PDB file of N, CA and C and ligand atoms in Angstrom:
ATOM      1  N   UNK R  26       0.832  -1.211   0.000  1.00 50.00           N
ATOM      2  CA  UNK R  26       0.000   0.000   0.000  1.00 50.00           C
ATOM      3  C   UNK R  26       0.860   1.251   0.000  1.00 50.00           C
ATOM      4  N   UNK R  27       0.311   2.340  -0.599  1.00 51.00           N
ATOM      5  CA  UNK R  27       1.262   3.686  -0.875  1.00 51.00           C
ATOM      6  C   UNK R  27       0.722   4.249   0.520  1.00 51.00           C
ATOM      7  N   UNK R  28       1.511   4.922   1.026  1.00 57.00           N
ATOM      8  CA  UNK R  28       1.257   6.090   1.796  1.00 57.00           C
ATOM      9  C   UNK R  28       0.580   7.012   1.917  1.00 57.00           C
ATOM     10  N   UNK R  29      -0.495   7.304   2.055  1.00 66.00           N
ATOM     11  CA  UNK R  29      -1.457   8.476   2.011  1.00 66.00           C
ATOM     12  C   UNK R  29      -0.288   9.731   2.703  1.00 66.00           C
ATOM     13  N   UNK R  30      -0.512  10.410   1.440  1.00 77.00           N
ATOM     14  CA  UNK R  30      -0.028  11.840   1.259  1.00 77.00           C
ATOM     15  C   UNK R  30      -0.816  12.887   0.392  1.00 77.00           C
ATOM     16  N   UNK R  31      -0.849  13.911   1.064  1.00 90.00           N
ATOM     17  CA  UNK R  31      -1.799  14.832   0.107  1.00 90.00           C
ATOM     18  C   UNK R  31      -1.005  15.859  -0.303  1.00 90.00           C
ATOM     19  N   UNK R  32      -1.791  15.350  -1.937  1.00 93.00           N
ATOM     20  CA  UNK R  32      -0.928  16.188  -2.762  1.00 93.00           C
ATOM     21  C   UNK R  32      -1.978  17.679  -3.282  1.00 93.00           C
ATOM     22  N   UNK R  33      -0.702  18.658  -3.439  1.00 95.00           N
ATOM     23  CA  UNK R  33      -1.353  20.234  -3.561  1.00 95.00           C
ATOM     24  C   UNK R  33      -1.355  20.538  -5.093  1.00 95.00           C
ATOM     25  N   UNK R  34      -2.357  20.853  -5.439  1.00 96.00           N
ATOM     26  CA  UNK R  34      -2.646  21.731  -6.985  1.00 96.00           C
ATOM     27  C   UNK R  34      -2.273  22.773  -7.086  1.00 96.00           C
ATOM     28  N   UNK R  35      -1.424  23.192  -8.485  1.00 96.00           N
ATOM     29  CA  UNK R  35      -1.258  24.916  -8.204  1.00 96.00           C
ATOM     30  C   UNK R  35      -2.381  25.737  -8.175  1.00 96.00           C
ATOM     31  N   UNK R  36      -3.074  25.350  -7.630  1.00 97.00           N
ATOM     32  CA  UNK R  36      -4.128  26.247  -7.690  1.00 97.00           C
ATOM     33  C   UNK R  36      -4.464  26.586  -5.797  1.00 97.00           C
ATOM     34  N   UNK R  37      -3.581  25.624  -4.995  1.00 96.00           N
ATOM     35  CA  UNK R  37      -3.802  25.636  -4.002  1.00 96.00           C
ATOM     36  C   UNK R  37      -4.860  24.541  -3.059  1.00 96.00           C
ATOM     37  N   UNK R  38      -5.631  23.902  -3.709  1.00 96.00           N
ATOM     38  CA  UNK R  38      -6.704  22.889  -3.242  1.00 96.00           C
ATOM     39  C   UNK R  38      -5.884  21.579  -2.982  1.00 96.00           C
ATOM     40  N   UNK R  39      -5.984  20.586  -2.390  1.00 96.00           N
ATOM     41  CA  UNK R  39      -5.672  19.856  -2.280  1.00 96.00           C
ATOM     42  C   UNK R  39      -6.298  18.419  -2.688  1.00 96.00           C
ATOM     43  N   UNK R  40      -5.349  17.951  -3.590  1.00 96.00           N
ATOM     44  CA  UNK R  40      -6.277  16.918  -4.649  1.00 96.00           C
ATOM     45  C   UNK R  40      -7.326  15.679  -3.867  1.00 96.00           C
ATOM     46  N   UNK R  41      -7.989  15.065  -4.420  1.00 96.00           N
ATOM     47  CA  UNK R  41      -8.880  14.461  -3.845  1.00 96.00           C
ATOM     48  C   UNK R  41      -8.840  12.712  -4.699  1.00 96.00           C
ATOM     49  N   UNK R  42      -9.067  11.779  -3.930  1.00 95.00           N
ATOM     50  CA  UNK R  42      -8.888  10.657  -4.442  1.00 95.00           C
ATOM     51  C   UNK R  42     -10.622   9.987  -5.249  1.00 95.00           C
ATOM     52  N   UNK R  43     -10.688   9.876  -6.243  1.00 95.00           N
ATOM     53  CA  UNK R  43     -11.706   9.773  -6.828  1.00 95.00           C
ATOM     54  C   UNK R  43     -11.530   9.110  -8.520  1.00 95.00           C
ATOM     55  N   UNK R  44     -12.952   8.100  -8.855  1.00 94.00           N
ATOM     56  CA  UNK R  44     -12.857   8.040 -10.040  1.00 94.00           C
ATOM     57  C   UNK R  44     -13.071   9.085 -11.204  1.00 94.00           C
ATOM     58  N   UNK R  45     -12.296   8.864 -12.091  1.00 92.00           N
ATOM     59  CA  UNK R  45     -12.217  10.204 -13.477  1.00 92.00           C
ATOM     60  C   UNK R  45     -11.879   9.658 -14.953  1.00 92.00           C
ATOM     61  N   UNK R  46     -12.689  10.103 -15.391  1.00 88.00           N
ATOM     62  CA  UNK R  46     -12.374   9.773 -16.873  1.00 88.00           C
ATOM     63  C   UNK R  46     -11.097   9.836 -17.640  1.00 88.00           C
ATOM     64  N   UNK R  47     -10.834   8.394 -17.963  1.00 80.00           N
ATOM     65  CA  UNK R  47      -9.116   8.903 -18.928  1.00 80.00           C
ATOM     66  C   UNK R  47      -9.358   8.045 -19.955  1.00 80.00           C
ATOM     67  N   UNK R  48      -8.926   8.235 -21.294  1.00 77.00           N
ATOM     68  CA  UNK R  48      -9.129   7.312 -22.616  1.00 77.00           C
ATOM     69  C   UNK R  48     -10.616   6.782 -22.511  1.00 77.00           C
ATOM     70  N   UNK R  49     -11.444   7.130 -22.161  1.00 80.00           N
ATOM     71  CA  UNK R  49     -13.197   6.803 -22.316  1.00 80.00           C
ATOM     72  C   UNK R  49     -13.343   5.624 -21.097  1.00 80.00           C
ATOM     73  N   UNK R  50     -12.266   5.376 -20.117  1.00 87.00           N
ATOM     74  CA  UNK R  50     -12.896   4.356 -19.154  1.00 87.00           C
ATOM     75  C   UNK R  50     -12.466   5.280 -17.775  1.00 87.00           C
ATOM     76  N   UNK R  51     -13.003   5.167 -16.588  1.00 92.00           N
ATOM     77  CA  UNK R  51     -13.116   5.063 -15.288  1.00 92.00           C
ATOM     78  C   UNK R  51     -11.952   4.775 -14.624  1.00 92.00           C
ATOM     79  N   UNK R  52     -11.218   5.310 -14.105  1.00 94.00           N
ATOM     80  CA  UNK R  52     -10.202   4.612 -13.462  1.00 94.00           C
ATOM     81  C   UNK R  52     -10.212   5.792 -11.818  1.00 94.00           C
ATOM     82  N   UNK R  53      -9.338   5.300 -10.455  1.00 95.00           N
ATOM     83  CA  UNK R  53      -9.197   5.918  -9.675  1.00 95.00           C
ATOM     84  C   UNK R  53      -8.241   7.184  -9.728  1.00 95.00           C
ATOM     85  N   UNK R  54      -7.999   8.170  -9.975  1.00 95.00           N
ATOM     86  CA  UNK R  54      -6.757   9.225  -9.742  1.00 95.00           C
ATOM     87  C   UNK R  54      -7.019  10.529  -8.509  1.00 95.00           C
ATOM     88  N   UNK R  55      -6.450  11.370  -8.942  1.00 95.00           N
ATOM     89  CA  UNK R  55      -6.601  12.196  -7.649  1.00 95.00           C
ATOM     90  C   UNK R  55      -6.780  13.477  -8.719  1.00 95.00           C
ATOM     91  N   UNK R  56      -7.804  14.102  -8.188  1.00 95.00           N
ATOM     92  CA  UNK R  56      -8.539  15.176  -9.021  1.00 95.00           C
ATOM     93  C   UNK R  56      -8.526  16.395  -8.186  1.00 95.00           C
ATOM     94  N   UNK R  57      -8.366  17.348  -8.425  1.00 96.00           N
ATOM     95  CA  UNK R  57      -8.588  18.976  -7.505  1.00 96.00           C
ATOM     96  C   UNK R  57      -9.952  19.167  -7.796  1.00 96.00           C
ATOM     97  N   UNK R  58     -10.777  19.744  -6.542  1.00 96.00           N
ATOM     98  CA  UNK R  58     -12.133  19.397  -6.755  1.00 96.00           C
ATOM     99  C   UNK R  58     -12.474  21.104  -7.705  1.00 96.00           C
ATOM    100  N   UNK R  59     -11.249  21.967  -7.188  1.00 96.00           N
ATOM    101  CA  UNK R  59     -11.534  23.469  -7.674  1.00 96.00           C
ATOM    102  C   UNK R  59     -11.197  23.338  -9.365  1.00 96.00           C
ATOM    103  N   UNK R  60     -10.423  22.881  -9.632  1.00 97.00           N
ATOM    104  CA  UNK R  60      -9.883  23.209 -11.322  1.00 97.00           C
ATOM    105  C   UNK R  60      -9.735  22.212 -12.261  1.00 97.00           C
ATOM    106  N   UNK R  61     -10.500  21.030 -11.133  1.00 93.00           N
ATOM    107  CA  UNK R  61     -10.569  19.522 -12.036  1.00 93.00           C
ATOM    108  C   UNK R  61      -8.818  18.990 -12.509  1.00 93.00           C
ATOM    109  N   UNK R  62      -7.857  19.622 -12.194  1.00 95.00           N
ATOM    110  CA  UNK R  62      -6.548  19.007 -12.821  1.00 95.00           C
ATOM    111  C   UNK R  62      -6.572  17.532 -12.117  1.00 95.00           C
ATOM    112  N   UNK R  63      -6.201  16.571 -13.177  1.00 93.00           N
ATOM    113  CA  UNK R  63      -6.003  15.512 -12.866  1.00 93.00           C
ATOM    114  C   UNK R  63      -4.867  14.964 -12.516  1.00 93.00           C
ATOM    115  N   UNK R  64      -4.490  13.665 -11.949  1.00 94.00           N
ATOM    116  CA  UNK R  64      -3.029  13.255 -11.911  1.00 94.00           C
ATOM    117  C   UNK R  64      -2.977  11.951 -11.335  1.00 94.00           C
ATOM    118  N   UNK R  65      -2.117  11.045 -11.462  1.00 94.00           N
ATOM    119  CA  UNK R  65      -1.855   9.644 -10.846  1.00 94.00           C
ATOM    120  C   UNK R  65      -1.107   9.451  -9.838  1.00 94.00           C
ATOM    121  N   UNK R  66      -1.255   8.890  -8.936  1.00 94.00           N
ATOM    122  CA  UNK R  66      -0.491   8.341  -8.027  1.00 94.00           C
ATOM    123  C   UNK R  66       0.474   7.276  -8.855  1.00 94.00           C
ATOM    124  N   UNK R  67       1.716   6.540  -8.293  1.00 95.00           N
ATOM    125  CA  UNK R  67       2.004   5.221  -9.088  1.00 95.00           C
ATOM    126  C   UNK R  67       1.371   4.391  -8.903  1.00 95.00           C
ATOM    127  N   UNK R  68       0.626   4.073  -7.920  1.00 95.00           N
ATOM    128  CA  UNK R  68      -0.134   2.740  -7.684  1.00 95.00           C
ATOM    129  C   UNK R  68      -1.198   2.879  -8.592  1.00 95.00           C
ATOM    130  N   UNK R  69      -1.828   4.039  -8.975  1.00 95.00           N
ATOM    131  CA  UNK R  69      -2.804   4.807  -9.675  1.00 95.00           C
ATOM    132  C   UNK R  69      -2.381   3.919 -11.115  1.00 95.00           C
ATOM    133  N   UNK R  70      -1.179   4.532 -11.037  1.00 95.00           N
ATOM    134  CA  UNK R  70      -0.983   4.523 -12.585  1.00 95.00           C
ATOM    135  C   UNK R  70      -0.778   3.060 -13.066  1.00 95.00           C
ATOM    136  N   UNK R  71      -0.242   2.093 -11.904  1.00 95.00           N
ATOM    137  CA  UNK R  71       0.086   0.772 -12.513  1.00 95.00           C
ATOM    138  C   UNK R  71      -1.633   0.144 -12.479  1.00 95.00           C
ATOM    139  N   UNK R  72      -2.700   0.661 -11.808  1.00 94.00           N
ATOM    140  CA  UNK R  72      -3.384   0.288 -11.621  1.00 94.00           C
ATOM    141  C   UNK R  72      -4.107   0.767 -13.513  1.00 94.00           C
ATOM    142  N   UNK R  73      -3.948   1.681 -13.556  1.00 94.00           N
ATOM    143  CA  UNK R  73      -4.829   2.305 -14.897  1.00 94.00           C
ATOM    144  C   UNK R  73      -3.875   1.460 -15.908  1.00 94.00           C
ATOM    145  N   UNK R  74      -2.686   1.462 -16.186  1.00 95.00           N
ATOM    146  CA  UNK R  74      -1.880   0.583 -17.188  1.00 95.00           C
ATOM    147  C   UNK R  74      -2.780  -1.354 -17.169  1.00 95.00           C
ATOM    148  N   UNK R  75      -2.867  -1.329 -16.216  1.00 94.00           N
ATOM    149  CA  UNK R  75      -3.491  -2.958 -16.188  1.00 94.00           C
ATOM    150  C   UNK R  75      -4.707  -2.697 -16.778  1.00 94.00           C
ATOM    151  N   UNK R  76      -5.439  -2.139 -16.469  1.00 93.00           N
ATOM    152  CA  UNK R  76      -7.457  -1.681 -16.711  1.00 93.00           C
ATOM    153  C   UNK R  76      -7.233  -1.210 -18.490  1.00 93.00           C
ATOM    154  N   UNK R  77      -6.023  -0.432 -19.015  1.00 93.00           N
ATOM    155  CA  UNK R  77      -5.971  -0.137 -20.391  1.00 93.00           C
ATOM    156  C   UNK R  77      -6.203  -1.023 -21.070  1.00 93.00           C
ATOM    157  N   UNK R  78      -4.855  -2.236 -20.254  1.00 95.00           N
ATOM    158  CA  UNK R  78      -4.837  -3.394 -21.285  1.00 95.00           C
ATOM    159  C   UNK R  78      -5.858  -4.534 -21.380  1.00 95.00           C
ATOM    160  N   UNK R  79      -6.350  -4.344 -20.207  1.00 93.00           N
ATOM    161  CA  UNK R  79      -7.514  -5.019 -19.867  1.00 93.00           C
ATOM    162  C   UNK R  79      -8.734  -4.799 -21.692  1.00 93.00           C
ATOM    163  N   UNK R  80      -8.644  -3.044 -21.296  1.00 92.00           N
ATOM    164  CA  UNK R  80      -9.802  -2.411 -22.375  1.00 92.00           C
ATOM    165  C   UNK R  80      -9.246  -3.087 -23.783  1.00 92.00           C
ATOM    166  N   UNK R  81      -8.042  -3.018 -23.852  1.00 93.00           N
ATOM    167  CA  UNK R  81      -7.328  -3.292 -25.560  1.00 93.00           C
ATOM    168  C   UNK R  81      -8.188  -4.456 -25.621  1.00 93.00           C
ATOM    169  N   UNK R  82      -7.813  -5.691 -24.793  1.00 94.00           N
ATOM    170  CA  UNK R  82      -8.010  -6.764 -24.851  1.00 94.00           C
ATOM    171  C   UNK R  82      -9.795  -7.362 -25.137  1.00 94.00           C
ATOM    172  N   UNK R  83     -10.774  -6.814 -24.266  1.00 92.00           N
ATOM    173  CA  UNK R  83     -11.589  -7.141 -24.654  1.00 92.00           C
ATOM    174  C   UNK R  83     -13.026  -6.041 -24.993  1.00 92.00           C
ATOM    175  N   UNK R  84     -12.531  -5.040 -25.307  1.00 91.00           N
ATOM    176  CA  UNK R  84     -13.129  -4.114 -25.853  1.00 91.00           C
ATOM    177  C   UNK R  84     -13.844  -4.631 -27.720  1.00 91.00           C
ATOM    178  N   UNK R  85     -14.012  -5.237 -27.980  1.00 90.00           N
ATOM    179  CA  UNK R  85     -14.640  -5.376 -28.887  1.00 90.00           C
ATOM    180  C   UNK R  85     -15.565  -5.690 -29.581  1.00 90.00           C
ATOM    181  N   UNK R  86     -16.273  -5.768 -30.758  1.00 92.00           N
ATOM    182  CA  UNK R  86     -17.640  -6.660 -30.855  1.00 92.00           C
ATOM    183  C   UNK R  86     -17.352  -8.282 -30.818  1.00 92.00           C
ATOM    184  N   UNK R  87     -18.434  -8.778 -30.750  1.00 92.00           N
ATOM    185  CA  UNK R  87     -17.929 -10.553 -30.857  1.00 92.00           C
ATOM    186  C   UNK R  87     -19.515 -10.722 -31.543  1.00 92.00           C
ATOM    187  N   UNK R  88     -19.744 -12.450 -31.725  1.00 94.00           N
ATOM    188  CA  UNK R  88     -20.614 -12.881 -31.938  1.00 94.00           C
ATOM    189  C   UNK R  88     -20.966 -14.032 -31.309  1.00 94.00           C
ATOM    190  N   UNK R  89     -22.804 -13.980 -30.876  1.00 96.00           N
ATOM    191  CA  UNK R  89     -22.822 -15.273 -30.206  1.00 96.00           C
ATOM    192  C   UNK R  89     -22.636 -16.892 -31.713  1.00 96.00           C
ATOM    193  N   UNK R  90     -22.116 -17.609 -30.632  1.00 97.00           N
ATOM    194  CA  UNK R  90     -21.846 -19.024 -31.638  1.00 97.00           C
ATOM    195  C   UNK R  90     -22.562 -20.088 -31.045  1.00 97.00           C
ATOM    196  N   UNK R  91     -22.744 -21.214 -32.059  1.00 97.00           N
ATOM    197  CA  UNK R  91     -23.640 -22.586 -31.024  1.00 97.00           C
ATOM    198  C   UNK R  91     -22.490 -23.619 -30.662  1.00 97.00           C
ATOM    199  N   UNK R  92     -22.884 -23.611 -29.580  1.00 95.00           N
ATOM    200  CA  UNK R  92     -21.913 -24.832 -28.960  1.00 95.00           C
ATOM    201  C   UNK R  92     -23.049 -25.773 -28.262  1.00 95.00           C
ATOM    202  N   UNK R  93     -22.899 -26.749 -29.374  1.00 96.00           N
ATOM    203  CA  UNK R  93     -23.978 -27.916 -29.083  1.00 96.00           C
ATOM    204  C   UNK R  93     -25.162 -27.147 -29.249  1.00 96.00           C
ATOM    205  N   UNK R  94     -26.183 -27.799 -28.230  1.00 96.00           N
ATOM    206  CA  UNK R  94     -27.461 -27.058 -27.937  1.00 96.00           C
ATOM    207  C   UNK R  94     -27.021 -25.637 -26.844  1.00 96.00           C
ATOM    208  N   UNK R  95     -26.176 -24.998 -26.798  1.00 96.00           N
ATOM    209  CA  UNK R  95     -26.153 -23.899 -26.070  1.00 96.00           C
ATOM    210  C   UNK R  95     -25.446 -22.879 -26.895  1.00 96.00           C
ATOM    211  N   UNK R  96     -25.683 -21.808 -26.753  1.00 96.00           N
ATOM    212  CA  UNK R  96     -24.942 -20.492 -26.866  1.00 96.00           C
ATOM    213  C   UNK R  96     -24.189 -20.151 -26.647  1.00 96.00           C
ATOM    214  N   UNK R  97     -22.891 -19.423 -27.050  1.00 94.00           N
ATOM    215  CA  UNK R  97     -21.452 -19.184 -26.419  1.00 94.00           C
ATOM    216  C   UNK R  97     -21.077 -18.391 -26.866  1.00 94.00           C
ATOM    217  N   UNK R  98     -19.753 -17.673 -26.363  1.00 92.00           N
ATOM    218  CA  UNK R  98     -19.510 -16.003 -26.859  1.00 92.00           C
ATOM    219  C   UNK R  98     -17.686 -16.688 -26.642  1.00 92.00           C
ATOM    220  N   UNK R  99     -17.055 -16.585 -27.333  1.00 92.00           N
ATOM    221  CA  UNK R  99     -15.594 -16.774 -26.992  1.00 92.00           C
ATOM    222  C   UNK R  99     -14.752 -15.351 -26.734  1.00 92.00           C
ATOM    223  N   UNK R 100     -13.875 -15.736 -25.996  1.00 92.00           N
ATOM    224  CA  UNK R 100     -13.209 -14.674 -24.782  1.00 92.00           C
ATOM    225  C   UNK R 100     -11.734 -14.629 -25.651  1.00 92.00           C
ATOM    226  N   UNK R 101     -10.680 -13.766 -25.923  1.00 93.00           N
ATOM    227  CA  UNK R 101      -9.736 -13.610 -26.497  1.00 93.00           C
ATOM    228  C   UNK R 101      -8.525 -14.428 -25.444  1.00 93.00           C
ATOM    229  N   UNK R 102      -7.563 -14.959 -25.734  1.00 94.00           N
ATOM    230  CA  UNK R 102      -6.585 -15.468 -25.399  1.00 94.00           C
ATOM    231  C   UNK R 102      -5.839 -14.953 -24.079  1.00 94.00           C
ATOM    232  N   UNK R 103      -5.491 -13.400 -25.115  1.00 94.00           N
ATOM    233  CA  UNK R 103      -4.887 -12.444 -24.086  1.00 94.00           C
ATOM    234  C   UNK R 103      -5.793 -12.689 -22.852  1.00 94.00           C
ATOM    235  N   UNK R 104      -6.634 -12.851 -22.780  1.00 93.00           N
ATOM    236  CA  UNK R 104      -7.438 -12.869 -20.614  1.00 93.00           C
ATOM    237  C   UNK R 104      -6.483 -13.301 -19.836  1.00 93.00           C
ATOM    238  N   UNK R 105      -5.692 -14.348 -20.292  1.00 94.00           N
ATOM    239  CA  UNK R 105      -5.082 -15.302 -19.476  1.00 94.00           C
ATOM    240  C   UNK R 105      -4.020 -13.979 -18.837  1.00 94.00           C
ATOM    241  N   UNK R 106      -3.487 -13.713 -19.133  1.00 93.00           N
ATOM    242  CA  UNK R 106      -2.811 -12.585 -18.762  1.00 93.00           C
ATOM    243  C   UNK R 106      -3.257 -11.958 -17.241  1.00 93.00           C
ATOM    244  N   UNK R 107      -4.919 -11.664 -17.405  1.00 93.00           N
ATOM    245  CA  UNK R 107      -5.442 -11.644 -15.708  1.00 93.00           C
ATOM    246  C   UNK R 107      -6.426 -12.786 -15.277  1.00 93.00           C
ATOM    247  N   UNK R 108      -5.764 -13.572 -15.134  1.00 91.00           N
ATOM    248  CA  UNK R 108      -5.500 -14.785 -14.474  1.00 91.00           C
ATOM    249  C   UNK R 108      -7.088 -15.436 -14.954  1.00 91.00           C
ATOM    250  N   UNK R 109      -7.415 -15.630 -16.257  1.00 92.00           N
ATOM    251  CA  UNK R 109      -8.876 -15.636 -16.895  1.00 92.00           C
ATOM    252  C   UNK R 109      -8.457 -16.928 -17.477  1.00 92.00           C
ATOM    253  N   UNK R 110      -9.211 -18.526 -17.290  1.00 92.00           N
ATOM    254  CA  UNK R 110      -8.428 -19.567 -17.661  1.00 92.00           C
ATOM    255  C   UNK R 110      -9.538 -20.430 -18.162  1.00 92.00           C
ATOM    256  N   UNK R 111      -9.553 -21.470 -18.862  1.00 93.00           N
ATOM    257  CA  UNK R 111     -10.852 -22.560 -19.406  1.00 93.00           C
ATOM    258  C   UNK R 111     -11.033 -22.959 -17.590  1.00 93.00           C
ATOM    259  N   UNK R 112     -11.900 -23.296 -17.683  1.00 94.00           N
ATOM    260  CA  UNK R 112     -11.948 -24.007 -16.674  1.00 94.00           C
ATOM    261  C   UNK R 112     -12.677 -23.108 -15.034  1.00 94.00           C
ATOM    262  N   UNK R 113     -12.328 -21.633 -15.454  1.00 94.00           N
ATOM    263  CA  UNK R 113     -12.688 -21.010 -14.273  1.00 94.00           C
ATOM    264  C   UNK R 113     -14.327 -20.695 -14.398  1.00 94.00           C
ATOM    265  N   UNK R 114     -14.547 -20.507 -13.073  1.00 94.00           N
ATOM    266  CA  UNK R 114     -16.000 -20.068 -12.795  1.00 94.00           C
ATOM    267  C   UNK R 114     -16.363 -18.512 -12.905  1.00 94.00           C
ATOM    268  N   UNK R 115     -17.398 -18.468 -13.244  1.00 93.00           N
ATOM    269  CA  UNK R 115     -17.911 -17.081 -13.372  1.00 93.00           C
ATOM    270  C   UNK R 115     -19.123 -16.858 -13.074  1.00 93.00           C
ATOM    271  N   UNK R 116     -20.036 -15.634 -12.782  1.00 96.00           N
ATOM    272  CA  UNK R 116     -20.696 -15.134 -12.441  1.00 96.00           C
ATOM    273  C   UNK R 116     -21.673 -13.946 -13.310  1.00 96.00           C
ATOM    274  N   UNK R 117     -22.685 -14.553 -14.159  1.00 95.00           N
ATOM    275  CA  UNK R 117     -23.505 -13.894 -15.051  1.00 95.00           C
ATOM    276  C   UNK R 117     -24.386 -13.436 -14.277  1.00 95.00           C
ATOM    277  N   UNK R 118     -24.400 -12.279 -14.776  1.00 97.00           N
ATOM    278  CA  UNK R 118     -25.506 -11.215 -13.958  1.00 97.00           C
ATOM    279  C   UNK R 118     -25.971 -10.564 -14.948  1.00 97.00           C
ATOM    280  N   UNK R 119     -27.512 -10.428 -15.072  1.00 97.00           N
ATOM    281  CA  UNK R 119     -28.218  -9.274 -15.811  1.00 97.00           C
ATOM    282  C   UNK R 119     -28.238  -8.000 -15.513  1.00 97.00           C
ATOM    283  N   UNK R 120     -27.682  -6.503 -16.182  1.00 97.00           N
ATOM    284  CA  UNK R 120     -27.974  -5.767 -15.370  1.00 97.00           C
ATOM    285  C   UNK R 120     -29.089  -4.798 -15.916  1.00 97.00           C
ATOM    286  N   UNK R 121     -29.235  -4.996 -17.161  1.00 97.00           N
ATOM    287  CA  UNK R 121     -30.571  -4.502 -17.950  1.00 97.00           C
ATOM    288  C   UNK R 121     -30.690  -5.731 -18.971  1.00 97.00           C
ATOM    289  N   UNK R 122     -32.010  -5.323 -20.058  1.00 97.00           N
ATOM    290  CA  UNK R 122     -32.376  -5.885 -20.681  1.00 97.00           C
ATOM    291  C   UNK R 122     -31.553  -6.326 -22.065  1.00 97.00           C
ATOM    292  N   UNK R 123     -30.455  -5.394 -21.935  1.00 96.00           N
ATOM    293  CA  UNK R 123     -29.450  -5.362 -23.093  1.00 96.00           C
ATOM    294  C   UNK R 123     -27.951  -5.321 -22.614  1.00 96.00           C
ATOM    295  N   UNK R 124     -27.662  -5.769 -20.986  1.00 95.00           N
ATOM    296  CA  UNK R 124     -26.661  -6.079 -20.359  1.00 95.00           C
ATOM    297  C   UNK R 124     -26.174  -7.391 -19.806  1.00 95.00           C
ATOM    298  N   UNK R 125     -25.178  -7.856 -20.176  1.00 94.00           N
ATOM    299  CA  UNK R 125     -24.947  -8.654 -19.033  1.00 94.00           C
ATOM    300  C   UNK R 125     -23.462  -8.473 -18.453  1.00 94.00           C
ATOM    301  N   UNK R 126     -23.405  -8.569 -17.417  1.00 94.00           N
ATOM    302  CA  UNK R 126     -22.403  -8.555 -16.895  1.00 94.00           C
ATOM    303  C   UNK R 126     -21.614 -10.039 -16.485  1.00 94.00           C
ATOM    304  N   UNK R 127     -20.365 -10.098 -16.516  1.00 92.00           N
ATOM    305  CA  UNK R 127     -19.738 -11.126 -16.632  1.00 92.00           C
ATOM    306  C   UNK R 127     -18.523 -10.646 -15.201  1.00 92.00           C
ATOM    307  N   UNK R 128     -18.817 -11.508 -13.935  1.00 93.00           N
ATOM    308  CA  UNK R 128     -18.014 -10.993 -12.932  1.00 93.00           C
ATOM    309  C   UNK R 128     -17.333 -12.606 -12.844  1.00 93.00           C
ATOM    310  N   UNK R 129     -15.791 -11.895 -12.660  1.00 88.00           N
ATOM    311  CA  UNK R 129     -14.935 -13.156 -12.448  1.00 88.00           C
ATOM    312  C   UNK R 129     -14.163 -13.437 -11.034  1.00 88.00           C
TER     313      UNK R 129
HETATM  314 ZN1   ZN V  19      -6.540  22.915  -8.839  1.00 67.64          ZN
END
């Protein structure tokens, strides 16, 4: 764990730990609540470098396929990378009518 230290904006405010938009996804950084400047911690940042590659990886369209009598969506290779393997269990959740969520 990093050290909680608070860091100062030139603007004088003192940044605030919160999610913020970077490259179109969500990640945690530390934001000045007065002038919005953004910035990373390192843990921040190794944390947003993993979640990027995460996005590269399965950011894309797919198609459902038949496997046997069931339905299936295949997952790109690269997963394995965060620790995403044949064999593991998962957790389908609806979260609208045109969502599903896939928690691992
Ligand atoms: Zn500021």
């Amino acid at each position: 764990m990093e050290e909680e230290r608070k860091i100062k904006c030139d603007c004088g405010q003192i940044l605030i730990e919160k999610k913020a938009d970077f490259d179109n996804f969500k990640t945690k950084a530390m934001v000045c609540p007065k002038c919005n400047f953004i910035t990373l911690t390192r843990d921040q940042a190794r944390e947003y470098i993993k979640l990027k590659r995460l996005h590269d990886i399965i950011d894309k369209e797919s198609k459902i396929i038949k496997i046997g009598n069931s339905m299936g969506i295949t997952l790109p290779e690269e997963l394995k990378e965060f620790d995403i393997k044949i064999g593991k269990k998962v957790k389908l959740k609806a979260l609208d009518t045109k969502t599903i969520l896939i928690e691992i």
